[in-house]
Amino acid sequence: MAAADPNAASAPRSDSTNHGLRVVVAWLVLSAIATPLVAIYVGPLIPPGNATVQSQGQVFDNQVMTAFVTPVICLLAVFFAYGLIQFHVRRNEAILDGPPIRDDSRIQLLWIVITTAMVLFLAGFGTYELFKDGAGGGQGPDPIAFPAHHQDALQVQVIGQQWQFTYRYPAFGGLESNQLYLPAHTDVELHVTSLDAIHSFWAIELGVKADANPGVDNVAYVETKGPTIFHVRCAELCGLWHPYMFNNGRVVDASRFRAWAAQQQKLYASIKPFMDKPESQGGAPYATTYLPEPTRRAG
Ligand SMILES: [Cu+2]
């Protein structure tokens, strides 16, 4: 009689455990715990913060989408962990595949229905959110999504040039400043353009990002909340000093905004003659007329 071969593979485990049911139950339990925790504690930490109605909307969107993706990640984690624990190869055991799942119409149907529903929901939700309040994005010269009171918005033109931003206030005599001050609790209509290369005006905490293209009037809406400080960066590689194209802006109380504008107007009046001089006669080496023309009331 031949001795038993110690290296012979043992027979594959046969069991009647319903692994699918176990995975689904573990997934449901984990998802039920993790989803609200992620929505409540992780979502609000995602930038850009709540300095404006638009940035607050973006935080909400991120919160919804992060919560939405949590059950998907839970399923992957449970599936992976369960597979590692339950199906790893034990000593002296043959590595055998389970029976392939083919032509299982239930799984096919579930897969198609669930993934389609998720994609359609996210597309619908994203589109609705983009239309609400303008979402802080640049919409080109003819915006189609407006915040509620956009007719009364304070116009501010944002002019990118290598390598700084200039802010122009048509309602304050076209005053130009290298500081961006905005009044609190106000609708602002930003007109973003460029004098040279393509830049991108990214007012991070305001939730605003709009391309600055030469000759293009790119409109973005934002509704400020309380006073705050925010950061502005150029978000489009625009040449050698692109990394240094940043500054801080402020949202201030209405009275402080008016005081700032009056002071800036005085300052601007003193340099205006130089600005208006053609470059050939020693004037400023950039244009002083841009879209939009001053048409709006003082803010
Ligand atoms: Cu730039």
Short mmCIF file of C-alpha atoms and ligand atoms in Angstrom, two decimals:
data_model
loop_
_atom_site.label_atom_id
_atom_site.label_comp_id
_atom_site.label_asym_id
_atom_site.label_seq_id
_atom_site.Cartn_x
_atom_site.Cartn_y
_atom_site.Cartn_z
CA MET A 1 0.00 0.00 0.00
CA ALA A 2 1.44 3.35 -1.00
CA ALA A 3 2.03 5.93 1.71
CA ALA A 4 -0.23 8.99 1.61
CA ASP A 5 1.40 11.87 -0.28
CA PRO A 6 1.84 14.69 2.26
CA ASN A 7 1.78 17.28 -0.55
CA ALA A 8 -1.46 16.08 -2.03
CA ALA A 9 -4.08 18.79 -2.10
CA SER A 10 -7.07 18.25 0.09
CA ALA A 11 -10.44 18.43 -1.51
CA PRO A 12 -11.87 21.92 -1.92
CA ARG A 13 -14.16 22.98 0.88
CA SER A 14 -17.71 22.39 0.11
CA ASP A 15 -20.11 24.35 2.20
CA SER A 16 -23.67 25.41 2.06
CA THR A 17 -23.05 28.80 3.69
CA ASN A 18 -24.86 31.62 1.96
CA HIS A 19 -21.82 33.88 1.50
CA GLY A 20 -23.76 36.35 -0.64
CA LEU A 21 -26.31 36.90 2.13
CA ARG A 22 -23.55 37.35 4.72
CA VAL A 23 -21.80 39.95 2.54
CA VAL A 24 -25.04 41.83 1.95
CA VAL A 25 -25.93 41.88 5.66
CA ALA A 26 -22.43 43.00 6.67
CA TRP A 27 -22.55 45.67 3.94
CA LEU A 28 -25.95 46.98 5.04
CA VAL A 29 -24.88 47.18 8.68
CA LEU A 30 -21.58 48.91 7.86
CA SER A 31 -23.27 51.31 5.43
CA ALA A 32 -25.99 52.19 7.93
CA ILE A 33 -23.31 53.12 10.47
CA ALA A 34 -20.75 54.74 8.16
CA THR A 35 -22.98 56.82 5.86
CA PRO A 36 -24.46 59.17 8.49
CA LEU A 37 -21.06 59.46 10.21
CA VAL A 38 -19.41 60.48 6.92
CA ALA A 39 -22.26 62.87 6.07
CA ILE A 40 -22.18 64.55 9.49
CA TYR A 41 -18.49 64.56 10.37
CA VAL A 42 -16.50 64.30 7.11
CA GLY A 43 -18.64 66.19 4.57
CA PRO A 44 -18.55 69.59 6.31
CA LEU A 45 -14.73 69.45 6.49
CA ILE A 46 -14.42 69.43 2.70
CA PRO A 47 -13.43 72.83 1.19
CA PRO A 48 -14.19 75.54 0.22
CA GLY A 49 -16.09 76.49 3.42
CA ASN A 50 -19.13 78.65 4.03
CA ALA A 51 -17.98 82.19 3.21
CA THR A 52 -20.62 82.59 0.49
CA VAL A 53 -23.93 81.06 -0.54
CA GLN A 54 -22.13 79.43 -3.47
CA SER A 55 -19.26 77.95 -1.44
CA GLN A 56 -21.76 76.68 1.12
CA GLY A 57 -23.63 75.04 -1.77
CA GLN A 58 -20.41 73.39 -2.91
CA VAL A 59 -19.78 72.03 0.59
CA PHE A 60 -23.33 70.65 0.61
CA ASP A 61 -22.73 69.02 -2.80
CA ASN A 62 -19.52 67.45 -1.56
CA GLN A 63 -21.34 66.29 1.56
CA VAL A 64 -24.10 64.61 -0.48
CA MET A 65 -21.69 63.00 -2.93
CA THR A 66 -19.35 61.76 -0.20
CA ALA A 67 -22.30 60.26 1.68
CA PHE A 68 -23.57 58.79 -1.58
CA VAL A 69 -20.29 57.07 -2.36
CA THR A 70 -19.88 55.70 1.19
CA PRO A 71 -22.07 52.58 0.66
CA VAL A 72 -20.13 51.83 -2.53
CA ILE A 73 -16.83 51.99 -0.65
CA CYS A 74 -18.37 49.93 2.19
CA LEU A 75 -19.37 47.24 -0.32
CA LEU A 76 -15.83 47.09 -1.72
CA ALA A 77 -14.35 46.95 1.79
CA VAL A 78 -16.75 44.24 3.00
CA PHE A 79 -16.32 42.20 -0.17
CA PHE A 80 -12.52 42.46 0.05
CA ALA A 81 -12.34 41.70 3.78
CA TYR A 82 -14.83 38.84 3.58
CA GLY A 83 -12.97 37.31 0.64
CA LEU A 84 -9.63 37.55 2.47
CA ILE A 85 -10.98 36.01 5.66
CA GLN A 86 -13.28 33.39 4.19
CA PHE A 87 -11.63 32.34 0.98
CA HIS A 88 -7.88 32.63 1.53
CA VAL A 89 -5.98 29.47 0.69
CA ARG A 90 -5.27 27.35 3.72
CA ARG A 91 -2.21 25.16 4.09
CA ASN A 92 -2.24 22.14 1.75
CA GLU A 93 -5.33 23.35 0.03
CA ALA A 94 -5.67 23.50 -3.72
CA ILE A 95 -6.12 26.90 -5.34
CA LEU A 96 -9.39 26.46 -7.13
CA ASP A 97 -11.77 28.96 -8.60
CA GLY A 98 -15.37 28.79 -7.60
CA PRO A 99 -17.94 28.20 -10.29
CA PRO A 100 -18.11 31.19 -12.67
CA ILE A 101 -21.19 33.36 -12.57
CA ARG A 102 -22.44 33.58 -16.13
CA ASP A 103 -25.81 34.37 -17.58
CA ASP A 104 -27.23 35.28 -14.19
CA SER A 105 -29.94 37.64 -15.34
CA ARG A 106 -30.75 38.74 -11.77
CA ILE A 107 -27.20 40.00 -11.18
CA GLN A 108 -27.02 41.58 -14.61
CA LEU A 109 -30.31 43.39 -14.11
CA LEU A 110 -29.44 44.55 -10.58
CA TRP A 111 -26.06 45.80 -11.73
CA ILE A 112 -27.48 47.76 -14.66
CA VAL A 113 -30.41 49.19 -12.68
CA ILE A 114 -28.37 50.23 -9.64
CA THR A 115 -25.45 51.80 -11.53
CA THR A 116 -27.79 53.57 -13.97
CA ALA A 117 -29.91 54.95 -11.14
CA MET A 118 -26.80 56.20 -9.31
CA VAL A 119 -25.34 57.91 -12.39
CA LEU A 120 -28.66 59.50 -13.34
CA PHE A 121 -29.25 60.73 -9.79
CA LEU A 122 -25.79 62.32 -9.63
CA ALA A 123 -26.22 63.89 -13.08
CA GLY A 124 -29.61 65.32 -12.10
CA PHE A 125 -28.43 66.49 -8.68
CA GLY A 126 -25.28 68.06 -10.17
CA THR A 127 -27.23 69.87 -12.89
CA TYR A 128 -29.78 71.21 -10.40
CA GLU A 129 -27.02 72.41 -8.09
CA LEU A 130 -25.15 74.09 -10.96
CA PHE A 131 -28.25 76.08 -11.89
CA LYS A 132 -28.99 77.10 -8.32
CA ASP A 133 -27.39 80.49 -7.51
CA GLY A 134 -24.98 80.17 -10.44
CA ALA A 135 -22.77 77.85 -8.36
CA GLY A 136 -19.81 80.29 -8.43
CA GLY A 137 -18.49 79.09 -11.80
CA GLY A 138 -17.62 81.25 -14.81
CA GLN A 139 -20.50 81.02 -17.28
CA GLY A 140 -19.14 83.02 -20.19
CA PRO A 141 -20.62 86.32 -21.44
CA ASP A 142 -24.25 85.11 -21.34
CA PRO A 143 -24.91 83.36 -18.03
CA ILE A 144 -27.91 81.05 -17.82
CA ALA A 145 -27.87 80.40 -14.07
CA PHE A 146 -28.46 83.34 -11.72
CA PRO A 147 -28.75 83.87 -8.00
CA ALA A 148 -32.08 85.26 -6.78
CA HIS A 149 -31.26 88.99 -6.70
CA HIS A 150 -28.72 89.22 -9.49
CA GLN A 151 -30.35 92.36 -11.00
CA ASP A 152 -29.08 94.35 -8.03
CA ALA A 153 -25.67 92.73 -7.97
CA LEU A 154 -22.54 94.78 -7.44
CA GLN A 155 -20.43 94.51 -10.57
CA VAL A 156 -16.72 93.92 -10.15
CA GLN A 157 -14.42 93.33 -13.04
CA VAL A 158 -11.49 91.02 -12.48
CA ILE A 159 -8.63 91.66 -14.89
CA GLY A 160 -5.85 89.12 -15.07
CA GLN A 161 -2.49 90.04 -16.51
CA GLN A 162 0.99 88.64 -16.12
CA TRP A 163 1.22 88.39 -13.14
CA GLN A 164 -1.42 90.02 -11.02
CA PHE A 165 -5.12 90.64 -10.76
CA THR A 166 -6.65 94.12 -10.96
CA TYR A 167 -10.17 94.75 -9.67
CA ARG A 168 -12.31 97.38 -11.27
CA TYR A 169 -15.56 98.75 -9.79
CA PRO A 170 -17.74 100.33 -12.53
CA ALA A 171 -20.22 101.63 -9.92
CA PHE A 172 -17.46 103.60 -8.20
CA GLY A 173 -16.22 105.65 -11.14
CA GLY A 174 -14.42 102.67 -12.63
CA LEU A 175 -11.95 102.70 -9.77
CA GLU A 176 -9.20 100.13 -10.07
CA SER A 177 -7.39 98.49 -7.23
CA ASN A 178 -5.08 95.59 -6.65
CA GLN A 179 -7.16 94.76 -3.57
CA LEU A 180 -10.44 92.89 -3.79
CA TYR A 181 -12.90 94.21 -1.22
CA LEU A 182 -16.51 93.06 -1.24
CA PRO A 183 -19.42 94.19 0.93
CA ALA A 184 -20.99 91.57 3.21
CA HIS A 185 -24.40 90.02 2.41
CA THR A 186 -24.30 91.26 -1.19
CA ASP A 187 -24.79 89.70 -4.60
CA VAL A 188 -21.68 90.24 -6.66
CA GLU A 189 -21.44 89.89 -10.42
CA LEU A 190 -17.85 89.20 -11.36
CA HIS A 191 -16.70 89.91 -14.91
CA VAL A 192 -13.46 88.05 -15.42
CA THR A 193 -11.14 88.85 -18.30
CA SER A 194 -7.45 89.00 -19.18
CA LEU A 195 -5.10 91.38 -20.95
CA ASP A 196 -2.60 88.81 -22.12
CA ALA A 197 -2.35 85.08 -21.43
CA ILE A 198 -5.13 82.79 -20.18
CA HIS A 199 -5.43 83.09 -16.40
CA SER A 200 -8.03 81.71 -14.03
CA PHE A 201 -9.54 83.69 -11.18
CA TRP A 202 -9.90 81.35 -8.22
CA ALA A 203 -11.26 83.01 -5.08
CA ILE A 204 -10.94 79.88 -3.02
CA GLU A 205 -13.16 80.42 0.05
CA LEU A 206 -15.76 82.27 -2.03
CA GLY A 207 -16.25 79.15 -4.13
CA VAL A 208 -15.53 81.08 -7.32
CA LYS A 209 -13.43 79.85 -10.20
CA ALA A 210 -13.62 81.47 -13.61
CA ASP A 211 -11.26 81.44 -16.57
CA ALA A 212 -9.75 84.80 -17.54
CA ASN A 213 -9.45 84.81 -21.32
CA PRO A 214 -8.25 87.82 -23.33
CA GLY A 215 -11.20 89.61 -24.95
CA VAL A 216 -13.79 87.49 -23.16
CA ASP A 217 -16.21 88.71 -20.49
CA ASN A 218 -16.61 85.65 -18.26
CA VAL A 219 -19.41 86.24 -15.74
CA ALA A 220 -19.58 84.50 -12.34
CA TYR A 221 -22.01 85.19 -9.51
CA VAL A 222 -21.33 85.06 -5.82
CA GLU A 223 -23.39 86.09 -2.80
CA THR A 224 -21.25 87.07 0.16
CA LYS A 225 -22.17 86.31 3.76
CA GLY A 226 -20.47 87.82 6.83
CA PRO A 227 -17.05 89.52 6.92
CA THR A 228 -14.14 87.23 6.19
CA ILE A 229 -10.73 87.02 4.53
CA PHE A 230 -10.31 84.88 1.47
CA HIS A 231 -7.48 83.81 -0.82
CA VAL A 232 -7.20 84.47 -4.53
CA ARG A 233 -4.95 82.43 -6.80
CA CYS A 234 -4.41 82.21 -10.50
CA ALA A 235 -5.42 78.64 -11.36
CA GLU A 236 -4.11 78.48 -14.91
CA LEU A 237 -0.42 78.13 -15.74
CA CYS A 238 0.20 81.57 -17.24
CA GLY A 239 3.94 82.02 -17.45
CA LEU A 240 7.08 82.37 -15.39
CA TRP A 241 5.61 84.02 -12.27
CA HIS A 242 2.31 82.15 -12.24
CA PRO A 243 3.02 80.67 -8.77
CA TYR A 244 3.28 84.23 -7.40
CA MET A 245 -0.03 85.36 -8.86
CA PHE A 246 -2.04 85.40 -5.66
CA ASN A 247 -3.41 87.80 -3.09
CA ASN A 248 -5.92 88.03 -0.29
CA GLY A 249 -9.34 89.58 -0.50
CA ARG A 250 -11.79 90.73 2.14
CA VAL A 251 -15.50 90.67 2.69
CA VAL A 252 -16.28 93.62 4.98
CA ASP A 253 -19.34 95.36 6.43
CA ALA A 254 -21.16 97.69 4.03
CA SER A 255 -19.99 100.85 5.83
CA ARG A 256 -16.38 99.71 5.84
CA PHE A 257 -16.69 98.81 2.17
CA ARG A 258 -17.93 102.31 1.32
CA ALA A 259 -15.07 103.87 3.30
CA TRP A 260 -12.56 101.67 1.50
CA ALA A 261 -14.08 102.51 -1.92
CA ALA A 262 -13.95 106.27 -1.17
CA GLN A 263 -10.33 106.03 -0.13
CA GLN A 264 -9.46 103.92 -3.20
CA GLN A 265 -11.29 106.37 -5.47
CA LYS A 266 -9.09 109.20 -4.17
CA LEU A 267 -5.98 107.12 -4.70
CA TYR A 268 -7.11 106.08 -8.15
CA ALA A 269 -7.93 109.67 -9.18
CA SER A 270 -4.34 110.65 -8.45
CA ILE A 271 -2.91 108.04 -10.81
CA LYS A 272 -5.67 108.15 -13.44
CA PRO A 273 -3.94 110.76 -15.67
CA PHE A 274 -0.95 108.47 -15.91
CA MET A 275 -3.21 105.49 -16.59
CA ASP A 276 -4.98 107.36 -19.39
CA LYS A 277 -1.78 108.36 -21.17
CA PRO A 278 -0.92 106.23 -24.18
CA GLU A 279 1.96 103.89 -23.58
CA SER A 280 4.02 105.67 -26.30
CA GLN A 281 3.88 108.83 -24.18
CA GLY A 282 5.03 107.13 -21.01
CA GLY A 283 1.60 105.90 -19.88
CA ALA A 284 0.72 102.66 -18.21
CA PRO A 285 1.58 99.64 -20.36
CA TYR A 286 -1.92 98.23 -20.31
CA ALA A 287 -5.41 99.16 -21.41
CA THR A 288 -7.74 101.07 -19.11
CA THR A 289 -11.03 100.30 -20.76
CA TYR A 290 -12.59 96.92 -20.33
CA LEU A 291 -15.95 95.24 -20.32
CA PRO A 292 -18.36 95.88 -18.73
CA GLU A 293 -18.87 99.59 -19.05
CA PRO A 294 -19.97 101.30 -15.82
CA THR A 295 -23.75 100.95 -15.87
CA ARG A 296 -24.75 100.05 -12.34
CA ARG A 297 -25.67 102.05 -9.28
CA ALA A 298 -23.17 102.48 -6.45
CA GLY A 299 -23.36 99.53 -4.03
CU CU B 1 -2.20 83.75 -14.24
#
